[in-house]
Short mmCIF file of C-alpha atoms and ligand atoms in Angstrom, two decimals:
data_model
loop_
_atom_site.label_atom_id
_atom_site.label_comp_id
_atom_site.label_asym_id
_atom_site.label_seq_id
_atom_site.Cartn_x
_atom_site.Cartn_y
_atom_site.Cartn_z
CA MET A 338 -65.27 -110.72 -168.53
CA SER A 339 -67.05 -112.66 -171.56
CA ALA A 340 -67.09 -110.85 -174.47
CA ALA A 341 -66.25 -114.56 -176.30
CA THR A 342 -68.91 -116.78 -175.48
CA LEU A 343 -71.15 -113.59 -178.08
CA PRO A 344 -73.30 -115.26 -180.73
CA THR A 345 -71.02 -113.97 -184.02
CA THR A 346 -74.98 -113.57 -185.64
CA THR A 347 -74.93 -110.60 -182.66
CA PRO A 348 -74.96 -106.61 -185.39
CA ASN A 349 -73.83 -103.83 -183.57
CA GLY A 350 -75.01 -101.26 -184.37
CA LEU A 351 -78.40 -99.55 -185.56
CA LEU A 352 -80.55 -101.09 -188.17
CA ILE A 353 -81.78 -97.90 -189.75
CA GLY A 354 -83.74 -98.99 -193.55
CA GLY A 355 -81.63 -102.32 -193.75
CA VAL A 356 -78.40 -101.23 -193.00
CA TRP A 357 -76.91 -101.90 -189.78
CA LEU A 358 -75.17 -98.13 -189.55
CA GLN A 359 -72.51 -97.70 -187.05
CA THR A 360 -72.86 -94.27 -184.59
CA ALA A 361 -69.70 -91.85 -183.29
CA ASP A 362 -70.52 -92.16 -178.98
CA LYS A 363 -71.12 -95.83 -178.15
CA LEU A 364 -73.30 -97.31 -175.21
CA ASP A 365 -71.90 -100.28 -172.72
CA VAL A 366 -73.92 -103.63 -172.85
CA ILE A 367 -72.70 -105.07 -168.88
CA ASP A 368 -72.87 -108.65 -168.19
CA PRO A 369 -75.12 -108.45 -164.31
CA ALA A 370 -72.40 -112.27 -163.48
CA SER A 371 -69.82 -110.55 -164.43
CA LEU A 372 -70.07 -107.39 -164.21
CA GLY A 373 -68.11 -106.91 -167.77
CA THR A 374 -68.27 -105.40 -170.82
CA LEU A 375 -70.30 -108.01 -172.80
CA ALA A 376 -69.82 -105.06 -176.16
CA SER A 377 -70.41 -101.83 -177.30
CA ILE A 378 -73.09 -100.94 -179.30
CA GLY A 379 -74.93 -97.81 -181.71
CA ASN A 380 -75.95 -95.25 -179.02
CA ALA A 381 -78.62 -92.76 -180.97
CA THR A 382 -79.20 -89.19 -181.85
CA VAL A 383 -82.49 -87.78 -182.06
CA ASP A 384 -81.55 -87.07 -186.48
CA GLU A 385 -81.37 -91.18 -186.03
CA ALA A 386 -84.41 -92.38 -184.78
CA LEU A 387 -86.31 -90.23 -186.91
CA GLN A 388 -83.79 -91.53 -189.90
CA ALA A 389 -85.84 -94.36 -187.93
CA VAL A 390 -88.81 -93.45 -189.13
CA GLY A 391 -88.52 -91.93 -191.76
CA ALA A 392 -87.61 -95.19 -193.69
CA ALA A 393 -90.49 -97.48 -191.44
CA HIS A 394 -92.77 -94.28 -193.48
CA GLU A 395 -91.46 -95.11 -196.65
CA ALA A 396 -91.02 -98.63 -196.39
CA PHE A 397 -95.35 -98.93 -194.92
CA THR A 398 -96.58 -97.93 -198.97
CA THR A 399 -94.82 -101.62 -199.83
CA TRP A 400 -95.49 -103.83 -197.49
CA SER A 401 -98.53 -102.43 -196.52
CA VAL A 402 -99.74 -104.03 -199.32
CA THR A 403 -97.82 -107.21 -199.41
CA PRO A 404 -99.74 -109.86 -199.47
CA ALA A 405 -101.02 -111.88 -196.29
CA ARG A 406 -99.75 -114.65 -197.27
CA GLN A 407 -96.46 -113.20 -198.12
CA ARG A 408 -96.37 -111.78 -195.09
CA ALA A 409 -97.25 -114.68 -193.30
CA GLU A 410 -94.16 -116.60 -195.15
CA ILE A 411 -91.81 -114.20 -194.59
CA LEU A 412 -92.41 -114.28 -190.52
CA ARG A 413 -93.01 -118.81 -190.70
CA ARG A 414 -89.58 -118.29 -192.23
CA ALA A 415 -87.98 -116.42 -188.77
CA PHE A 416 -89.27 -118.28 -187.25
CA ASP A 417 -87.58 -121.40 -188.58
CA ILE A 418 -84.46 -119.39 -188.15
CA MET A 419 -84.77 -119.13 -184.77
CA MET A 420 -85.56 -122.51 -183.83
CA SER A 421 -82.05 -123.33 -185.51
CA GLU A 422 -79.98 -121.10 -183.63
CA ILE A 423 -81.57 -121.23 -180.63
CA ASP A 424 -79.40 -121.69 -178.19
CA ASP A 425 -77.25 -118.40 -179.76
CA CYS A 426 -80.22 -117.04 -178.66
CA ALA A 427 -80.53 -118.15 -175.07
CA THR A 428 -77.24 -117.42 -174.80
CA LEU A 429 -77.44 -113.37 -175.75
CA ILE A 430 -80.28 -113.40 -172.60
CA ALA A 431 -78.95 -115.46 -170.20
CA LEU A 432 -75.84 -113.32 -170.50
CA GLU A 433 -77.57 -109.27 -170.67
CA ASN A 434 -80.57 -109.77 -169.02
CA GLY A 435 -78.02 -112.43 -165.96
CA LYS A 436 -81.71 -115.36 -166.27
CA ALA A 437 -80.69 -118.89 -165.74
CA TRP A 438 -80.28 -121.07 -169.36
CA ARG A 439 -82.93 -122.77 -168.50
CA ASP A 440 -84.93 -119.53 -168.63
CA ALA A 441 -83.91 -118.34 -171.70
CA MET A 442 -83.91 -120.60 -173.03
CA GLY A 443 -88.04 -121.40 -172.12
CA GLU A 444 -88.02 -117.52 -173.53
CA ALA A 445 -85.67 -118.31 -176.20
CA VAL A 446 -88.33 -121.00 -177.89
CA TYR A 447 -91.80 -118.12 -176.69
CA ALA A 448 -90.53 -115.60 -178.03
CA ALA A 449 -90.50 -117.23 -181.57
CA GLU A 450 -93.69 -118.74 -181.08
CA PHE A 451 -95.12 -115.18 -180.94
CA PHE A 452 -93.35 -115.75 -185.35
CA ARG A 453 -95.41 -118.72 -185.65
CA TRP A 454 -98.80 -117.68 -184.18
CA PHE A 455 -98.95 -114.60 -186.38
CA SER A 456 -97.28 -116.11 -189.63
CA GLU A 457 -100.94 -118.20 -189.11
CA GLU A 458 -102.64 -114.47 -187.85
CA ALA A 459 -101.23 -112.77 -190.76
CA SER A 460 -103.59 -114.56 -193.59
CA ARG A 461 -106.28 -114.97 -191.35
CA ILE A 462 -107.39 -110.63 -191.05
CA GLU A 463 -111.84 -110.71 -191.45
CA GLY A 464 -114.19 -108.32 -192.36
CA GLY A 465 -117.52 -108.24 -191.95
CA PHE A 466 -121.38 -108.29 -194.15
CA ARG A 467 -124.39 -107.15 -192.88
CA TYR A 468 -127.47 -105.26 -193.77
CA ALA A 469 -128.80 -102.49 -190.74
CA PRO A 470 -131.39 -103.45 -188.81
CA ASN A 471 -133.84 -101.22 -191.07
CA ARG A 472 -132.06 -101.95 -194.01
CA ASP A 473 -131.46 -98.81 -195.28
CA LYS A 474 -128.02 -99.57 -195.89
CA THR A 475 -124.73 -102.78 -196.21
CA ILE A 476 -122.77 -101.94 -193.63
CA ILE A 477 -119.35 -103.59 -195.05
CA THR A 478 -115.84 -103.35 -191.90
CA ASP A 479 -112.31 -103.78 -192.92
CA HIS A 480 -109.67 -103.80 -191.67
CA ARG A 481 -106.52 -101.45 -192.65
CA PRO A 482 -103.11 -101.96 -190.88
CA ILE A 483 -102.29 -98.88 -189.45
CA GLY A 484 -98.76 -97.18 -190.78
CA VAL A 485 -95.88 -97.07 -189.04
CA ALA A 486 -95.73 -98.76 -185.11
CA TYR A 487 -92.70 -97.53 -182.42
CA MET A 488 -92.27 -100.28 -180.18
CA ILE A 489 -90.58 -99.60 -176.31
CA THR A 490 -89.74 -102.81 -174.83
CA PRO A 491 -88.76 -103.87 -170.85
CA TRP A 492 -85.22 -105.39 -170.16
CA ASN A 493 -86.97 -108.21 -167.97
CA PHE A 494 -87.69 -110.61 -171.58
CA PRO A 495 -85.54 -109.28 -173.84
CA ALA A 496 -86.38 -111.80 -176.50
CA ALA A 497 -89.76 -112.06 -176.08
CA MET A 498 -91.33 -108.31 -175.21
CA ALA A 499 -89.73 -107.56 -179.31
CA THR A 500 -91.52 -110.48 -180.55
CA ARG A 501 -94.87 -109.85 -179.73
CA LYS A 502 -94.98 -106.76 -181.21
CA LEU A 503 -92.37 -106.75 -184.17
CA ALA A 504 -94.65 -110.10 -185.24
CA PRO A 505 -98.72 -109.09 -185.76
CA ALA A 506 -97.31 -105.24 -186.13
CA LEU A 507 -95.58 -107.59 -189.60
CA ALA A 508 -97.97 -109.48 -189.51
CA ALA A 509 -100.83 -106.30 -189.94
CA GLY A 510 -98.07 -104.57 -192.89
CA CYS A 511 -97.61 -102.07 -190.11
CA THR A 512 -93.88 -101.48 -190.52
CA ALA A 513 -91.64 -101.24 -187.38
CA ILE A 514 -88.94 -98.88 -184.88
CA LEU A 515 -88.60 -100.58 -182.40
CA LYS A 516 -85.79 -99.02 -179.12
CA PRO A 517 -85.12 -102.48 -176.35
CA ALA A 518 -84.44 -101.54 -172.86
CA GLY A 519 -80.33 -99.93 -171.59
CA GLU A 520 -79.12 -102.99 -170.75
CA THR A 521 -80.89 -105.86 -173.06
CA PRO A 522 -80.42 -104.60 -176.23
CA LEU A 523 -78.50 -107.49 -177.64
CA THR A 524 -81.41 -109.60 -178.42
CA ALA A 525 -83.43 -107.22 -180.11
CA LEU A 526 -80.66 -106.57 -182.23
CA TRP A 527 -79.86 -110.43 -183.15
CA VAL A 528 -83.87 -110.74 -183.47
CA GLY A 529 -83.66 -108.22 -186.56
CA GLN A 530 -80.90 -109.81 -188.45
CA VAL A 531 -82.89 -113.30 -187.97
CA LEU A 532 -86.11 -110.84 -189.04
CA GLU A 533 -83.38 -109.83 -192.01
CA ARG A 534 -82.92 -112.93 -193.05
CA ALA A 535 -86.38 -115.08 -192.84
CA GLY A 536 -86.72 -112.35 -195.82
CA VAL A 537 -87.79 -109.30 -194.79
CA PRO A 538 -87.45 -105.87 -196.85
CA ALA A 539 -85.72 -102.53 -195.42
CA GLY A 540 -86.80 -100.16 -193.67
CA VAL A 541 -89.93 -102.79 -192.68
CA VAL A 542 -87.95 -103.44 -188.69
CA ASN A 543 -85.00 -101.17 -187.62
CA ILE A 544 -83.74 -100.55 -184.19
CA ILE A 545 -82.21 -98.03 -181.95
CA THR A 546 -80.56 -98.16 -179.44
CA THR A 547 -80.12 -95.01 -176.40
CA SER A 548 -79.18 -93.70 -173.74
CA LYS A 549 -81.36 -90.91 -174.12
CA SER A 550 -84.87 -92.98 -174.07
CA GLY A 551 -86.88 -89.63 -173.26
CA PRO A 552 -85.83 -86.68 -175.80
CA VAL A 553 -85.67 -89.58 -178.61
CA SER A 554 -88.78 -91.26 -177.61
CA GLU A 555 -90.64 -87.84 -177.66
CA ALA A 556 -89.46 -86.73 -181.23
CA ILE A 557 -90.48 -90.47 -182.85
CA LEU A 558 -94.20 -89.65 -180.29
CA SER A 559 -93.87 -85.91 -182.04
CA ASP A 560 -93.99 -87.06 -186.05
CA PRO A 561 -96.67 -87.33 -187.40
CA ARG A 562 -95.30 -89.76 -189.38
CA VAL A 563 -95.34 -92.62 -186.56
CA ALA A 564 -99.63 -94.51 -186.17
CA THR A 565 -98.78 -95.89 -182.69
CA LEU A 566 -97.34 -96.66 -179.72
CA SER A 567 -97.15 -100.22 -178.27
CA PHE A 568 -95.37 -100.20 -175.10
CA THR A 569 -94.15 -103.03 -172.47
CA GLY A 570 -92.53 -101.28 -169.22
CA SER A 571 -93.15 -99.90 -165.79
CA THR A 572 -96.37 -98.19 -165.07
CA TYR A 573 -95.09 -94.83 -164.18
CA VAL A 574 -93.12 -94.96 -167.40
CA GLY A 575 -96.72 -95.68 -168.49
CA LYS A 576 -98.13 -92.65 -167.81
CA LEU A 577 -95.14 -90.32 -168.76
CA LEU A 578 -95.79 -91.81 -172.81
CA LEU A 579 -99.86 -91.86 -172.43
CA LYS A 580 -99.36 -87.91 -171.79
CA GLN A 581 -96.97 -87.57 -174.43
CA THR A 582 -99.67 -89.86 -177.16
CA ALA A 583 -102.43 -87.60 -175.59
CA GLU A 584 -100.61 -84.48 -177.79
CA ARG A 585 -101.48 -86.54 -180.97
CA VAL A 586 -104.27 -88.75 -179.64
CA LEU A 587 -102.05 -92.20 -181.03
CA VAL A 588 -103.44 -95.55 -180.92
CA SER A 589 -102.02 -96.92 -177.46
CA SER A 590 -100.78 -100.60 -176.36
CA MET A 591 -99.28 -100.52 -172.70
CA GLU A 592 -98.56 -103.26 -170.85
CA LEU A 593 -97.76 -101.68 -167.39
CA GLY A 594 -96.11 -103.43 -164.50
CA GLY A 595 -97.81 -106.31 -162.08
CA ASN A 596 -98.18 -106.76 -158.69
CA ALA A 597 -99.90 -110.35 -158.51
CA PRO A 598 -101.58 -111.94 -155.77
CA PHE A 599 -101.33 -115.45 -155.44
CA LEU A 600 -103.90 -117.56 -153.45
CA VAL A 601 -103.90 -120.41 -151.10
CA LEU A 602 -107.31 -121.02 -150.28
CA GLU A 603 -108.79 -123.26 -148.08
CA GLY A 604 -108.25 -127.56 -149.28
CA THR A 605 -105.30 -126.55 -151.24
CA ASP A 606 -103.08 -129.65 -152.16
CA VAL A 607 -99.89 -128.01 -150.17
CA ASP A 608 -97.13 -129.53 -153.05
CA LYS A 609 -99.50 -128.51 -155.52
CA ALA A 610 -99.66 -125.35 -154.28
CA VAL A 611 -95.60 -125.01 -153.73
CA GLU A 612 -95.36 -126.25 -157.44
CA GLY A 613 -97.02 -123.51 -158.20
CA ALA A 614 -95.87 -120.80 -156.55
CA MET A 615 -92.28 -122.07 -157.82
CA VAL A 616 -92.55 -121.59 -160.97
CA ALA A 617 -95.04 -117.95 -160.35
CA LYS A 618 -92.55 -116.47 -157.70
CA MET A 619 -89.39 -117.87 -159.81
CA ARG A 620 -88.73 -118.07 -163.26
CA ASN A 621 -86.89 -115.35 -163.77
CA GLY A 622 -86.33 -115.17 -160.81
CA GLY A 623 -89.19 -112.81 -159.87
CA SER A 624 -88.54 -110.06 -163.14
CA ALA A 625 -91.50 -110.33 -164.79
CA CYS A 626 -94.55 -108.44 -164.39
CA THR A 627 -96.88 -111.76 -163.99
CA ALA A 628 -94.64 -113.11 -161.29
CA ALA A 629 -96.48 -113.06 -157.56
CA ASN A 630 -96.08 -111.02 -155.52
CA ARG A 631 -97.02 -111.21 -152.51
CA PHE A 632 -98.96 -114.80 -151.21
CA TYR A 633 -102.03 -115.14 -149.74
CA VAL A 634 -102.23 -118.35 -147.55
CA HIS A 635 -105.52 -120.03 -145.50
CA GLU A 636 -104.18 -120.33 -141.79
CA SER A 637 -104.43 -124.37 -142.03
CA LEU A 638 -102.46 -123.79 -144.59
CA VAL A 639 -99.42 -121.31 -143.94
CA GLU A 640 -97.20 -123.42 -141.78
CA GLU A 641 -96.71 -126.34 -144.11
CA PHE A 642 -96.53 -123.95 -147.31
CA SER A 643 -94.59 -121.78 -146.27
CA THR A 644 -91.56 -124.64 -144.61
CA LYS A 645 -92.32 -126.66 -148.23
CA PHE A 646 -91.51 -123.10 -150.57
CA HIS A 647 -88.97 -122.60 -147.91
CA THR A 648 -87.81 -126.10 -149.04
CA ALA A 649 -87.73 -125.83 -152.07
CA LEU A 650 -86.77 -122.46 -152.96
CA SER A 651 -83.44 -123.90 -150.93
CA GLY A 652 -83.12 -126.60 -153.29
CA LEU A 653 -81.98 -123.82 -155.76
CA LYS A 654 -78.16 -123.00 -157.61
CA ILE A 655 -77.75 -119.98 -157.51
CA GLY A 656 -75.51 -118.62 -160.31
CA PRO A 657 -74.16 -117.22 -163.71
CA GLY A 658 -77.08 -117.91 -166.10
CA ILE A 659 -75.04 -119.07 -169.27
CA ASP A 660 -73.92 -122.10 -166.83
CA GLN A 661 -76.55 -124.74 -167.12
CA ALA A 662 -76.02 -125.89 -163.81
CA ASN A 663 -77.32 -122.68 -161.32
CA ASP A 664 -81.10 -123.05 -161.65
CA LEU A 665 -81.49 -118.86 -160.07
CA GLY A 666 -78.87 -116.95 -161.99
CA ALA A 667 -78.41 -112.54 -161.24
CA MET A 668 -81.12 -109.24 -161.31
CA VAL A 669 -80.69 -107.79 -164.43
CA SER A 670 -77.60 -105.30 -162.02
CA ILE A 671 -76.60 -104.22 -159.13
CA LYS A 672 -78.79 -101.08 -158.46
CA GLU A 673 -81.78 -104.13 -159.92
CA ARG A 674 -80.27 -106.52 -156.62
CA ASP A 675 -80.29 -103.54 -154.03
CA LYS A 676 -83.99 -101.82 -154.74
CA ILE A 677 -85.28 -105.41 -153.89
CA LEU A 678 -82.35 -105.52 -150.29
CA GLU A 679 -83.72 -102.46 -149.56
CA LEU A 680 -87.67 -103.87 -149.85
CA ILE A 681 -87.00 -106.63 -147.07
CA GLY A 682 -84.62 -103.77 -144.93
CA GLU A 683 -87.66 -102.00 -145.31
CA ALA A 684 -90.22 -104.70 -144.46
CA GLU A 685 -88.24 -106.50 -141.71
CA SER A 686 -87.92 -102.19 -140.02
CA GLU A 687 -92.67 -102.86 -140.32
CA GLY A 688 -92.18 -105.97 -138.47
CA ALA A 689 -91.40 -108.97 -140.72
CA ALA A 690 -89.62 -111.98 -141.49
CA ALA A 691 -87.25 -112.22 -143.45
CA VAL A 692 -85.24 -115.80 -144.48
CA ALA A 693 -83.27 -115.94 -147.00
CA ALA A 694 -83.28 -119.70 -147.79
CA SER A 695 -79.55 -119.58 -149.02
CA THR A 696 -76.49 -118.43 -149.43
CA ALA A 697 -76.05 -116.08 -153.04
CA PRO A 698 -72.79 -115.52 -154.74
CA VAL A 699 -71.20 -112.41 -153.27
CA ASP A 700 -69.91 -111.18 -157.10
CA GLY A 701 -72.28 -109.39 -159.20
CA ALA A 702 -75.09 -108.39 -159.56
CA PHE A 703 -77.01 -112.45 -156.74
CA ILE A 704 -79.62 -112.06 -154.50
CA ALA A 705 -80.63 -115.08 -152.62
CA PRO A 706 -84.25 -116.01 -152.15
CA TYR A 707 -86.41 -115.37 -149.16
CA ILE A 708 -89.17 -115.77 -147.29
CA VAL A 709 -90.35 -113.29 -146.09
CA ARG A 710 -93.20 -113.81 -142.57
CA ASP A 711 -95.15 -112.11 -139.93
CA VAL A 712 -96.09 -109.16 -143.88
CA LYS A 713 -99.44 -107.60 -142.92
CA HIS A 714 -101.60 -106.98 -145.92
CA GLY A 715 -100.78 -102.95 -146.51
CA SER A 716 -96.99 -102.63 -146.17
CA THR A 717 -93.84 -102.02 -148.31
CA LEU A 718 -93.40 -106.18 -150.09
CA THR A 719 -97.91 -106.26 -150.68
CA LYS A 720 -97.70 -102.48 -151.75
CA ASN A 721 -94.44 -102.76 -154.30
CA GLU A 722 -93.66 -104.36 -157.47
CA ILE A 723 -90.80 -106.27 -156.20
CA PHE A 724 -88.55 -107.50 -158.92
CA GLY A 725 -86.95 -110.10 -157.83
CA PRO A 726 -86.97 -113.73 -155.23
CA VAL A 727 -88.69 -112.50 -153.18
CA ALA A 728 -91.87 -114.37 -150.85
CA PRO A 729 -94.51 -112.59 -148.53
CA ILE A 730 -96.28 -114.49 -147.06
CA VAL A 731 -99.73 -112.87 -145.59
CA THR A 732 -101.91 -115.28 -143.65
CA PHE A 733 -105.64 -115.38 -142.97
CA SER A 734 -108.58 -116.44 -142.68
CA ASP A 735 -111.71 -115.11 -144.16
CA GLN A 736 -112.09 -116.23 -148.08
CA ASP A 737 -113.93 -112.48 -149.49
CA ASP A 738 -110.84 -110.90 -147.16
CA ALA A 739 -108.44 -112.97 -148.38
CA ILE A 740 -110.01 -111.51 -152.22
CA LYS A 741 -110.93 -108.12 -151.48
CA MET A 742 -106.65 -108.46 -150.71
CA ALA A 743 -105.70 -109.73 -153.40
CA ASN A 744 -107.90 -106.60 -155.03
CA ASP A 745 -106.87 -104.38 -153.27
CA THR A 746 -104.04 -102.49 -155.49
CA GLU A 747 -104.23 -100.13 -158.39
CA TYR A 748 -102.77 -103.04 -160.38
CA GLY A 749 -104.77 -105.70 -162.14
CA LEU A 750 -101.91 -107.48 -164.20
CA ILE A 751 -102.64 -111.64 -163.37
CA SER A 752 -103.60 -113.55 -160.38
CA TYR A 753 -103.39 -116.61 -158.93
CA VAL A 754 -105.62 -119.26 -157.95
CA PHE A 755 -105.23 -122.77 -155.56
CA ALA A 756 -108.08 -124.01 -154.26
CA LYS A 757 -109.42 -127.39 -153.47
CA ASP A 758 -110.27 -127.73 -157.32
CA ASN A 759 -110.66 -126.56 -160.43
CA GLY A 760 -114.73 -125.99 -159.77
CA GLU A 761 -114.15 -123.30 -157.02
CA GLY A 762 -111.10 -122.06 -158.73
CA ILE A 763 -113.16 -120.93 -161.56
CA LYS A 764 -114.92 -119.24 -159.21
CA VAL A 765 -112.73 -117.23 -157.58
CA ALA A 766 -110.90 -116.56 -160.22
CA ARG A 767 -114.52 -114.42 -161.31
CA GLN A 768 -113.91 -111.98 -158.33
CA MET A 769 -110.52 -111.44 -159.37
CA GLU A 770 -109.39 -107.40 -160.90
CA SER A 771 -106.99 -109.15 -163.30
CA GLY A 772 -106.59 -109.48 -167.20
CA MET A 773 -105.45 -113.15 -166.34
CA VAL A 774 -106.27 -115.07 -163.77
CA ALA A 775 -103.96 -118.56 -163.44
CA ILE A 776 -105.75 -121.81 -162.27
CA ASN A 777 -103.85 -124.21 -160.29
CA ARG A 778 -101.50 -123.66 -161.90
CA GLY A 779 -98.40 -121.40 -161.72
CA ILE A 780 -98.26 -120.26 -164.98
CA ALA A 781 -100.41 -118.47 -167.89
CA SER A 782 -98.38 -117.12 -170.65
CA ASP A 783 -99.12 -118.49 -173.86
CA PRO A 784 -98.78 -116.83 -177.46
CA ALA A 785 -101.81 -117.58 -178.40
CA ALA A 786 -104.04 -116.44 -174.94
CA PRO A 787 -104.92 -112.26 -175.33
CA PHE A 788 -101.97 -110.93 -172.89
CA GLY A 789 -102.72 -107.82 -170.86
CA GLY A 790 -103.78 -106.70 -167.49
CA MET A 791 -107.03 -104.07 -166.29
CA LYS A 792 -106.76 -101.14 -164.01
CA GLU A 793 -103.34 -99.60 -164.10
CA SER A 794 -101.84 -103.01 -165.76
CA GLY A 795 -102.27 -101.98 -168.43
CA LEU A 796 -103.99 -101.00 -172.25
CA GLY A 797 -104.83 -103.48 -174.88
CA ARG A 798 -103.80 -107.30 -175.23
CA GLU A 799 -101.12 -108.75 -176.86
CA GLY A 800 -101.69 -112.65 -178.89
CA GLY A 801 -103.75 -114.39 -178.80
CA PHE A 802 -106.40 -113.05 -181.57
CA ALA A 803 -106.53 -109.99 -179.81
CA GLY A 804 -102.97 -109.19 -180.83
CA ILE A 805 -102.82 -108.76 -184.06
CA HIS A 806 -106.03 -105.40 -183.68
CA GLU A 807 -103.82 -103.29 -182.86
CA PHE A 808 -101.38 -102.86 -185.36
CA LEU A 809 -105.29 -103.20 -187.14
CA GLU A 810 -106.95 -100.25 -187.45
CA LYS A 811 -110.92 -101.16 -187.99
CA GLN A 812 -112.89 -99.17 -190.68
CA TYR A 813 -117.19 -99.41 -191.60
CA PHE A 814 -118.80 -98.85 -196.04
CA ALA A 815 -122.15 -97.76 -195.73
CA VAL A 816 -122.68 -99.20 -198.45
CA ASP A 817 -126.85 -99.52 -200.84
CA LEU A 818 -126.60 -103.23 -203.00
P1 NAP B 1004 -89.33 -99.03 -167.62
O1 NAP B 1004 -88.30 -98.27 -166.90
O2 NAP B 1004 -90.37 -98.89 -167.45
O3 NAP B 1004 -88.72 -99.04 -168.93
C1 NAP B 1004 -89.29 -99.71 -170.22
C2 NAP B 1004 -88.32 -99.40 -171.21
O4 NAP B 1004 -88.77 -97.76 -171.86
C3 NAP B 1004 -87.36 -99.42 -171.74
O5 NAP B 1004 -86.39 -99.43 -172.56
C4 NAP B 1004 -86.87 -97.65 -171.13
O6 NAP B 1004 -85.72 -97.74 -172.00
C5 NAP B 1004 -88.25 -97.59 -171.78
N1 NAP B 1004 -88.17 -95.27 -170.77
C6 NAP B 1004 -87.83 -95.76 -170.14
N2 NAP B 1004 -87.58 -94.14 -170.18
C7 NAP B 1004 -89.06 -93.52 -171.02
C8 NAP B 1004 -88.88 -92.76 -171.76
N3 NAP B 1004 -89.27 -91.58 -170.53
N4 NAP B 1004 -89.32 -92.26 -172.34
C9 NAP B 1004 -89.64 -93.56 -173.76
N5 NAP B 1004 -89.29 -94.64 -172.94
C10 NAP B 1004 -88.42 -94.23 -172.18
O7 NAP B 1004 -89.35 -100.48 -167.01
P2 NAP B 1004 -88.49 -101.49 -166.83
O8 NAP B 1004 -87.29 -101.55 -165.71
O9 NAP B 1004 -87.25 -101.87 -168.40
O10 NAP B 1004 -88.53 -103.13 -167.18
C11 NAP B 1004 -89.79 -103.38 -166.04
C12 NAP B 1004 -91.26 -102.88 -166.37
O11 NAP B 1004 -91.85 -103.51 -166.97
C13 NAP B 1004 -92.77 -103.43 -164.45
O12 NAP B 1004 -92.90 -102.54 -163.76
C14 NAP B 1004 -92.49 -104.77 -165.54
O13 NAP B 1004 -94.05 -105.51 -164.56
C15 NAP B 1004 -92.85 -104.29 -166.40
N6 NAP B 1004 -93.54 -105.39 -167.78
C16 NAP B 1004 -94.61 -105.45 -168.03
C17 NAP B 1004 -95.19 -106.54 -168.70
C18 NAP B 1004 -96.55 -106.87 -169.70
O14 NAP B 1004 -96.47 -107.57 -170.18
N7 NAP B 1004 -97.63 -105.62 -168.90
C19 NAP B 1004 -93.58 -107.16 -169.44
C20 NAP B 1004 -92.74 -107.17 -168.44
C21 NAP B 1004 -91.88 -105.63 -168.26
P3 NAP B 1004 -84.54 -97.71 -172.09
O15 NAP B 1004 -84.04 -98.49 -170.40
O16 NAP B 1004 -82.91 -97.09 -172.28
O17 NAP B 1004 -83.87 -96.21 -169.91
#
């Protein structure tokens, strides 16, 4: 049991209209490293979820006209509180998600940064003024908050996926109902109490946890008081939700799955590529939508790259994320761990050679990192989002073929390009069918940058200058001046 180590500021109820509501039914949150129960939390019914819609709808009347400066200051306070209690946030992430402490702390700081970035953006929402080309009218454009936003987040970044939505929504003047993933609700509840202490008025942020995601979400999305859906999760669930939002022609922002290619082109500095691969593959133990999923390595470098990558992976210490000495924590659940092992088994039956780089603890949802050689493009590991510390390596001889293979997927979130220099890297990056490309580096995410995918990896962008526009409606006034 890890319950004793939970920060005392962790709520366990539903946040509705400024009140932490205890529910009759409860949900258990499991520590994937010890398999013990961390906490029992609220399990919202459809009725309770609709109460949250009512609270958010009522609060919108005043929050939407609260001066931007005031909203900005509240967000800035949320950043300050979060940073001053950052260990608590990282503790919750490490305990309920299982990731290594370094990754948990990295996520906590990244999550807090969204409050700072959007506190700065809140007071910079622009309008426009111009004359029509034939001067028969003036074109004035304005932005207004879209209304009540429903947000659904996944388990792999329990803090950052919540703040990447809440911060721009609040900055824009929207109110929110947040539904975190069943595996990792505690961090989101903790973020809720940070926002309360920062001065967010009652009803502006509501958080519901539930074991009935399907019916609860369907009821919320059918409610005419809800104006937009912001979803992060799998492409499968995203498509399901898009069908529901189509019924009401609801504005939908979708941050979905990935299948990132990692190209190591002829002439690349292999040490630099391995350093990048360790970040792109191993951040979050590989459970990231941005995780490098398939490595395409030029035939002249493949032996050196594979050997050095294997050596780097063998140096990782595996164990509970909460123990700061460990580099690789647990997967989020035994079920997720077993899905990854199954993919490795399928790859082996297709003729690939999977080699574990070290040994994982037996108890808990742990898995060793694997290098998989002799992988063919089009085989299981190149087609599925692995979401774990498994690196399939495909050898290529022709650069154009490698680019074709990299783009040969329905996903298009991020690509990694390692080349002899940045000029060559950018030339190749322009040919990648992905919303983001990291060139000669293993990470791209930044609160100030537009995060999002092409193709079936999503719709819209979060963060950067674009993020706030997911929560704003553009309005045009035609006037004779
Ligand atoms: P998931 O199974 O799609 O679940 C995501 C969220 O959707 C959870 O809160 C889940 O709630 C909820 N959900 C599931 N079924 C639902 C339904 N029928 N109606 C409404 N909500 C429903 O994804 P995951 O396994 O948590 O996360 C991993 C996926 O997220 C990966 O594909 C990853 O690539 C993607 N992801 C994308 C980004 C990005 O920015 N593009 C970032 C992070 C992760 P329950 O937990 O209660 O089922």
